[in-house]
Coordinates of C-alpha atoms in Angstrom, one line a residue:
X1 CA 0.0 0.1 0.3
X2 CA 1.4 3.5 -1.2
X3 CA 1.8 6.4 1.1
X4 CA -1.3 7.9 -0.6
X5 CA -3.8 4.8 -0.1
X6 CA -2.6 5.0 3.4
X7 CA -3.4 8.5 3.8
X8 CA -7.0 7.8 2.6
X9 CA -7.6 4.6 5.1
X10 CA -6.6 7.4 8.0
X11 CA -9.1 9.6 6.9
X12 CA -11.8 7.1 6.2
X13 CA -11.0 5.6 9.9
X14 CA -11.1 9.1 12.0
X15 CA -13.9 10.1 9.8
X16 CA -12.1 13.0 8.0
X17 CA -12.7 12.1 4.6
X18 CA -15.3 14.3 2.7
X19 CA -18.5 11.9 3.6
X20 CA -18.0 12.8 7.0
X21 CA -17.5 16.7 7.3
X22 CA -19.6 17.2 10.6
X23 CA -17.5 14.5 11.9
X24 CA -14.6 16.2 10.7
X25 CA -15.5 19.5 12.1
X26 CA -16.0 18.3 15.4
X27 CA -12.6 16.6 15.3
X28 CA -10.7 19.9 14.5
X29 CA -12.8 22.1 17.0
X30 CA -12.2 19.8 19.6
X31 CA -8.2 20.3 18.7
X32 CA -8.6 24.3 19.0
X33 CA -10.5 23.9 21.8
X34 CA -7.8 21.8 23.6
X35 CA -5.1 23.8 22.5
X36 CA -7.1 26.9 23.4
X37 CA -7.0 25.8 27.0
X38 CA -3.6 24.6 27.1
X39 CA -2.4 28.4 25.6
X40 CA -5.0 30.1 28.3
X41 CA -3.8 27.7 31.1
X42 CA 0.1 28.5 30.2
X43 CA -1.0 32.0 30.4
X44 CA -3.0 31.7 33.2
X45 CA -0.1 30.0 35.2
X46 CA 2.6 32.8 33.8
X47 CA 0.7 35.4 35.2
X48 CA 0.1 34.0 38.2
X49 CA 3.9 33.4 38.5
X50 CA 4.8 36.9 37.4
X51 CA 2.7 37.8 40.1
X52 CA 4.0 35.6 42.8
X53 CA 7.7 37.1 41.3
X54 CA 6.7 40.5 41.6
X55 CA 5.5 40.1 45.4
X56 CA 8.8 37.9 45.7
X57 CA 11.1 41.2 44.5
X58 CA 9.8 44.3 44.1
X59 CA 10.0 46.4 47.2
X60 CA 8.5 50.0 45.6
X61 CA 5.9 50.1 43.8
X62 CA 5.5 54.1 43.6
X63 CA 8.4 56.6 43.1
X64 CA 6.7 59.6 43.0
X65 CA 3.6 61.5 44.3
X66 CA 1.7 64.5 44.4
X67 CA -0.2 66.0 47.7
X68 CA -3.9 66.0 46.8
X69 CA -4.4 69.5 47.6
X70 CA -1.8 71.6 47.8
X71 CA 0.0 69.9 44.4
X72 CA 3.2 69.0 46.0
X73 CA 5.4 66.8 44.1
X74 CA 7.4 64.5 46.1
X75 CA 9.8 61.1 45.4
X76 CA 10.0 58.2 47.6
X77 CA 13.7 57.2 48.1
X78 CA 13.2 53.7 49.1
X79 CA 11.7 51.0 51.2
X80 CA 14.3 50.3 54.0
X81 CA 14.1 47.3 56.3
X82 CA 16.1 45.8 59.1
X83 CA 17.7 42.2 59.0
X84 CA 14.8 41.0 61.3
X85 CA 12.5 41.6 58.3
X86 CA 10.0 43.3 60.9
X87 CA 10.7 47.1 60.4
X88 CA 10.1 49.0 57.9
X89 CA 11.0 52.7 57.1
X90 CA 9.4 54.1 53.9
X91 CA 11.4 57.1 53.2
X92 CA 9.9 60.2 51.1
X93 CA 10.9 63.6 50.5
X94 CA 10.2 67.2 48.7
X95 CA 11.6 69.6 46.8
X96 CA 14.3 72.1 48.7
X97 CA 11.2 74.9 48.5
X98 CA 8.5 73.1 48.7
X99 CA 6.0 74.4 51.8
X100 CA 5.3 71.6 54.2
X101 CA 5.3 71.3 58.0
X102 CA 8.3 70.2 59.4
X103 CA 6.3 69.0 62.7
X104 CA 5.5 65.5 62.9
X105 CA 2.5 66.0 64.5
X106 CA 1.1 67.5 61.7
X107 CA 0.4 64.3 60.0
X108 CA -1.4 60.9 60.1
X109 CA -1.5 57.6 58.1
X110 CA -3.8 55.1 57.3
X111 CA -2.3 51.5 56.2
X112 CA -4.2 49.3 53.9
X113 CA -3.1 45.7 52.2
X114 CA -3.5 45.6 48.5
X115 CA -3.4 42.9 45.9
X116 CA -1.1 42.7 42.7
X117 CA -3.7 45.1 40.9
X118 CA -3.4 47.7 43.7
X119 CA -6.9 46.9 44.8
X120 CA -7.6 47.3 48.7
X121 CA -7.2 44.2 50.8
X122 CA -6.6 43.5 54.5
X123 CA -3.3 43.9 56.0
X124 CA -1.9 40.1 56.5
X125 CA 0.8 41.4 58.8
X126 CA -0.5 41.5 62.5
X127 CA 0.5 43.9 64.8
X128 CA 1.7 46.9 62.9
X129 CA 2.5 50.2 64.3
X130 CA 3.8 53.1 63.0
X131 CA 5.4 56.4 63.6
X132 CA 5.9 59.5 61.1
X133 CA 9.7 61.3 61.2
X134 CA 10.2 65.1 59.8
X135 CA 13.7 65.2 58.9
X136 CA 14.5 68.4 60.6
X137 CA 14.0 71.2 57.5
X138 CA 15.7 69.0 54.9
X139 CA 12.0 68.3 53.3
X140 CA 12.6 64.4 54.1
X141 CA 10.3 62.7 55.7
X142 CA 9.5 59.1 56.9
X143 CA 7.0 56.4 58.1
X144 CA 8.4 53.6 60.0
X145 CA 6.2 50.5 60.4
X146 CA 7.1 48.0 63.4
X147 CA 5.6 44.6 63.1
X148 CA 5.2 41.8 65.6
X149 CA 7.1 39.4 62.9
X150 CA 8.6 39.8 59.6
X151 CA 6.2 41.5 57.0
X152 CA 4.3 39.3 54.9
X153 CA 5.0 39.6 50.8
X154 CA 2.2 41.6 50.1
X155 CA 1.8 45.1 48.8
X156 CA 0.5 47.7 51.3
X157 CA -0.7 51.0 50.1
X158 CA -0.1 53.7 52.8
X159 CA -1.8 57.1 52.8
X160 CA -0.1 60.1 54.6
X161 CA -2.4 62.9 55.8
X162 CA -0.8 66.3 55.9
X163 CA -3.6 68.4 58.6
X164 CA -1.3 71.3 58.3
X165 CA -2.0 73.2 54.6
X166 CA 0.9 76.0 54.1
X167 CA -0.2 76.6 50.5
X168 CA -3.2 77.5 48.6
X169 CA -4.1 75.8 45.5
X170 CA -6.2 76.8 42.7
X171 CA -9.3 74.8 42.4
X172 CA -8.3 73.6 38.8
X173 CA -5.4 71.9 40.7
X174 CA -7.5 70.6 43.3
X175 CA -10.1 68.6 40.6
X176 CA -7.4 67.1 39.0
X177 CA -5.4 65.6 42.0
X178 CA -8.9 64.3 43.1
X179 CA -9.6 62.5 40.1
X180 CA -5.8 61.0 40.1
X181 CA -6.8 60.3 43.6
X182 CA -10.0 58.2 43.0
X183 CA -11.0 58.6 46.5
X184 CA -13.7 61.2 48.0
X185 CA -10.8 61.7 51.4
X186 CA -8.4 63.3 48.8
X187 CA -10.6 66.1 48.1
X188 CA -11.2 66.9 51.7
X189 CA -7.7 66.3 53.0
X190 CA -4.4 67.2 51.5
X191 CA -2.7 63.9 51.4
X192 CA -0.5 61.3 49.2
X193 CA -0.4 57.7 48.4
X194 CA 2.2 55.1 47.9
X195 CA 2.6 51.6 47.2
X196 CA 5.3 49.8 48.5
X197 CA 6.1 45.6 49.6
X198 CA 8.4 45.5 52.9
X199 CA 8.4 41.8 52.5
X200 CA 9.7 41.7 49.2
X201 CA 13.7 40.6 48.4
X202 CA 14.0 44.2 47.2
X203 CA 13.8 46.4 50.2
X204 CA 17.3 47.7 51.1
X205 CA 18.6 47.0 55.0
X206 CA 20.3 49.9 56.7
X207 CA 21.9 49.7 60.1
X208 CA 19.4 52.4 61.8
X209 CA 16.9 49.6 61.4
X210 CA 18.8 47.3 63.4
X211 CA 19.8 49.7 66.5
X212 CA 18.0 49.4 69.7
X213 CA 16.8 53.3 69.6
X214 CA 16.0 54.6 66.0
X215 CA 17.9 57.5 65.0
X216 CA 17.0 59.6 62.4
X217 CA 20.1 61.2 61.9
X218 CA 21.5 58.0 61.1
X219 CA 18.9 56.9 59.0
X220 CA 18.9 60.0 57.1
X221 CA 22.6 59.3 56.4
X222 CA 22.4 56.4 55.3
X223 CA 19.4 56.8 53.0
X224 CA 20.1 60.6 51.9
X225 CA 23.8 61.4 52.5
X226 CA 25.9 58.7 52.1
X227 CA 25.7 58.6 48.3
X228 CA 26.3 61.9 48.2
X229 CA 29.5 61.6 50.3
X230 CA 30.9 59.4 48.1
X231 CA 30.5 61.5 45.3
X232 CA 31.8 64.5 47.2
X233 CA 34.9 62.2 48.2
X234 CA 35.5 61.3 44.6
X235 CA 35.5 64.7 43.2
X236 CA 38.1 65.7 46.1
X237 CA 39.9 62.8 45.1
X238 CA 40.0 63.4 41.5
X239 CA 41.3 66.8 41.8
X240 CA 44.0 65.7 43.8
X241 CA 44.7 63.4 40.6
X242 CA 44.8 66.6 38.6
X243 CA 46.5 69.4 41.0
X244 CA 49.5 66.3 41.1
X245 CA 49.5 66.4 37.4
X246 CA 50.1 70.3 37.7
X247 CA 52.8 69.8 40.1
X248 CA 54.7 67.4 37.7
X249 CA 54.3 69.7 35.0
X250 CA 55.6 72.3 37.0
X251 CA 58.7 70.4 38.0
X252 CA 59.2 69.3 34.3
X253 CA 58.9 72.9 32.7
X254 CA 61.1 74.4 35.9
X255 CA 64.0 71.9 35.0
X256 CA 63.6 73.2 31.2
X257 CA 64.2 77.0 32.2
X258 CA 68.2 75.6 33.3
X259 CA 68.5 73.3 30.0
X260 CA 67.4 75.8 27.3
X261 CA 69.5 78.7 26.0
X262 CA 69.5 81.0 23.5
X263 CA 73.0 82.3 22.5
X264 CA 74.0 82.0 26.0
X265 CA 70.9 83.5 27.4
X266 CA 68.5 81.4 30.0
X267 CA 65.4 82.2 31.9
X268 CA 66.0 82.3 35.2
X269 CA 63.5 80.8 37.8
X270 CA 60.3 83.2 39.0
X271 CA 59.1 84.1 42.3
X272 CA 56.3 81.4 43.0
X273 CA 53.2 82.9 45.0
X274 CA 53.6 81.7 48.3
X275 CA 49.8 80.0 48.4
X276 CA 51.8 77.2 46.1
X277 CA 55.4 77.6 46.2
X278 CA 55.8 74.7 48.8
X279 CA 52.7 72.6 47.8
X280 CA 53.2 69.1 47.8
X281 CA 50.6 66.2 46.7
X282 CA 51.8 62.7 48.8
X283 CA 50.5 59.5 48.6
X284 CA 49.1 56.9 46.0
X285 CA 45.9 57.1 43.5
X286 CA 43.7 54.2 43.5
X287 CA 44.8 53.1 40.6
X288 CA 48.6 53.1 42.0
X289 CA 47.6 51.7 44.9
X290 CA 47.9 47.7 45.7
X291 CA 44.9 47.4 47.5
X292 CA 42.9 50.3 45.2
X293 CA 42.6 52.5 48.1
X294 CA 43.5 55.9 47.3
X295 CA 45.5 57.9 49.8
X296 CA 46.5 61.2 48.0
X297 CA 46.6 64.2 50.3
X298 CA 47.7 67.7 49.5
X299 CA 50.5 69.1 51.9
X300 CA 50.3 73.0 52.2
X301 CA 51.5 75.6 54.4
X302 CA 48.6 78.0 53.0
X303 CA 44.7 77.7 52.4
X304 CA 43.2 79.7 49.7
X305 CA 41.2 82.9 51.0
X306 CA 37.5 81.7 51.6
X307 CA 39.1 77.8 51.3
X308 CA 39.1 75.1 54.3
X309 CA 42.2 73.1 55.8
X310 CA 39.7 69.9 55.7
X311 CA 41.5 66.3 56.2
X312 CA 38.4 64.7 54.6
X313 CA 39.8 61.3 54.0
X314 CA 40.2 60.8 58.3
X315 CA 36.5 61.1 58.8
X316 CA 33.5 60.8 57.5
X317 CA 29.9 62.9 57.5
X318 CA 28.0 60.7 60.2
X319 CA 31.0 61.2 62.2
X320 CA 31.1 65.0 61.3
X321 CA 33.8 67.5 60.0
X322 CA 32.9 70.8 61.5
X323 CA 34.5 70.2 65.0
X324 CA 37.8 69.9 63.3
X325 CA 37.1 73.1 61.2
X326 CA 35.5 75.7 63.5
X327 CA 37.4 77.1 66.0
X328 CA 36.2 76.7 69.2
X329 CA 34.0 79.4 70.7
X330 CA 32.8 80.0 67.2
X331 CA 29.5 78.7 65.8
X332 CA 29.3 77.0 62.2
X333 CA 27.3 79.4 61.1
X334 CA 29.7 82.5 61.6
X335 CA 32.5 80.3 60.3
X336 CA 30.9 80.1 57.4
X337 CA 29.9 83.8 57.4
X338 CA 33.4 84.8 58.0
X339 CA 34.6 82.3 55.2
X340 CA 32.2 83.9 52.5
X341 CA 33.6 87.5 53.4
X342 CA 37.2 87.0 53.3
X343 CA 39.1 88.6 50.2
X344 CA 39.4 87.2 46.9
X345 CA 42.1 84.7 46.6
X346 CA 45.2 86.5 44.6
X347 CA 47.3 84.0 43.5
X348 CA 46.0 84.0 39.7
X349 CA 46.7 87.7 39.5
X350 CA 50.3 87.0 41.4
X351 CA 50.9 85.0 38.7
X352 CA 49.9 86.7 35.8
X353 CA 52.4 89.4 36.9
X354 CA 55.1 87.2 37.4
X355 CA 58.4 88.7 36.1
X356 CA 60.3 86.6 33.7
X357 CA 64.1 87.9 33.6
X358 CA 66.7 86.7 31.6
X359 CA 69.9 85.7 32.5
X360 CA 71.3 89.1 31.5
X361 CA 68.9 91.3 33.3
X362 CA 66.5 91.8 31.1
X363 CA 62.8 90.9 30.7
X364 CA 61.5 88.5 28.1
X365 CA 57.9 89.5 28.8
X366 CA 58.4 93.3 28.2
X367 CA 62.0 93.5 26.3
X368 CA 61.1 91.1 23.7
X369 CA 58.0 90.6 21.5
X370 CA 56.1 87.5 21.1
X371 CA 56.4 87.0 17.2
X372 CA 60.4 86.9 18.0
X373 CA 61.5 83.7 16.3
X374 CA 64.8 83.7 18.1
X375 CA 63.6 83.8 21.2
X376 CA 60.6 81.2 20.7
X377 CA 62.2 78.5 22.7
X378 CA 62.0 80.2 25.9
X379 CA 58.8 82.2 25.2
X380 CA 57.2 78.4 24.9
X381 CA 58.8 77.6 28.2
X382 CA 57.5 80.7 30.1
X383 CA 54.1 80.4 28.3
X384 CA 54.0 76.4 29.5
X385 CA 55.4 76.9 33.1
X386 CA 52.7 79.8 33.6
X387 CA 49.9 78.1 32.4
X388 CA 51.0 75.3 34.7
X389 CA 51.1 77.3 37.8
X390 CA 47.7 78.8 36.6
X391 CA 46.0 75.6 36.6
X392 CA 47.4 74.3 39.5
X393 CA 46.0 77.5 41.2
X394 CA 42.5 76.9 39.9
X395 CA 42.2 73.7 40.8
X396 CA 43.8 74.1 44.4
X397 CA 41.0 76.9 44.8
X398 CA 38.4 74.4 43.6
X399 CA 39.7 72.0 45.9
X400 CA 39.7 74.0 49.0
X401 CA 36.5 75.8 48.5
X402 CA 33.7 74.6 46.4
X403 CA 34.5 70.5 46.3
X404 CA 35.5 70.8 50.3
X405 CA 32.2 72.9 51.0
X406 CA 30.3 70.1 49.0
X407 CA 31.3 67.9 51.9
X408 CA 31.0 70.2 54.8
X409 CA 27.1 71.2 53.6
X410 CA 26.4 67.2 53.8
X411 CA 27.5 67.9 57.6
X412 CA 25.5 70.8 58.3
X413 CA 22.3 69.1 56.6
X414 CA 22.8 66.1 59.1
X415 CA 23.5 68.7 62.1
X416 CA 19.7 69.7 61.0
X417 CA 18.4 66.7 61.0
X418 CA 19.9 65.9 64.7
X419 CA 18.8 68.9 66.6
X420 CA 15.6 69.7 64.6
X421 CA 14.3 66.1 63.8
X422 CA 10.4 65.4 65.0
X423 CA 8.7 62.5 65.4
X424 CA 4.9 61.7 66.1
X425 CA 4.6 57.8 67.7
X426 CA 1.3 57.7 69.4
X427 CA -1.3 55.7 69.0
X428 CA -3.7 58.0 67.1
X429 CA -1.1 58.2 64.1
X430 CA -1.6 54.8 62.1
X431 CA -4.8 53.5 60.9
X432 CA -4.4 49.9 60.5
X433 CA -6.8 47.7 58.3
X434 CA -5.8 43.8 59.2

């Protein structure tokens, strides 16, 4: 029997030939139905698994928010937990010019559970209590949740209500915010909502939540300042690398003064401004050090006006730098004011006014033209050395003023949190639906 005959016999046996159209339709329909059921079932299983993965890994579902009545923009920095997983801090902040209350007593919160579609349901973790922190006048606020046992993997719906409205929005703004909120309380009260999952693996752990007593300053440092501190320290370190290269150029061009002569004439070394004359950069860069840790340091006898003699590598913002740089008996506010009012750095002008004297007592800059071809080698050395001094002067000024101040400002912000943070931790702060 050939292949064609076998195919016809198969069709007649299973009623798939032209004389059994109805039966053939039933078979095909059944096949499609089974296939569809398999596809739908696989999709459902995939969606279910995706939901479980989201609950397992995703800690934050809201990255920013807007207050419902005053229309202020805010951001959620993250969800932070302790090692045991029964404490969670939701850290948020407003812009530096936002008019919010810095008094924690002006806030209260409501906590609901949510499914993966963000529809409300009871909180599955039992015994959840909460407190509210306003971190000084920094614009940072946080809700700290404590549970009897580790948080379940569940999306939580946190609504924070501000009882004090410090700005007056227009009606159009209120209407827009109401629609987005989808809750009539958002038109009655000034509040915002965030969704997060403290039981997820994506929640970051910070030391402040493992301490016996919660320290707002430590939490603020770990969440808001530590990364900025690293950036500021890296900028200082990079500037030291540039300054060391400038000093290497200066030494090289100074050596050229002794070896470059034109018809017996040579340039005498110029008088270098005291602010940079004895400066040295010691230590190794990260690229040179065997352990990859930079040890570069500026050794100087003079600090530029308005600058800071800051040994930043030996400390950190949390331990504080200000006590080491502010004179005894003077507040840091007074200290910064005096630094701001110091005279401008004269080094750049001193370099521009350097006397470039030749061995015969004449002035290369005044007695010769830049177009004089015979003197070009000496002119090049003068220009190169002068530019190297200017580059070092500019970099040293940036190092001791702007870049050092960036680090000290972080210290000032931390002191604000240490001195002015407020807390609301009474039973009336948080209402949780279990």
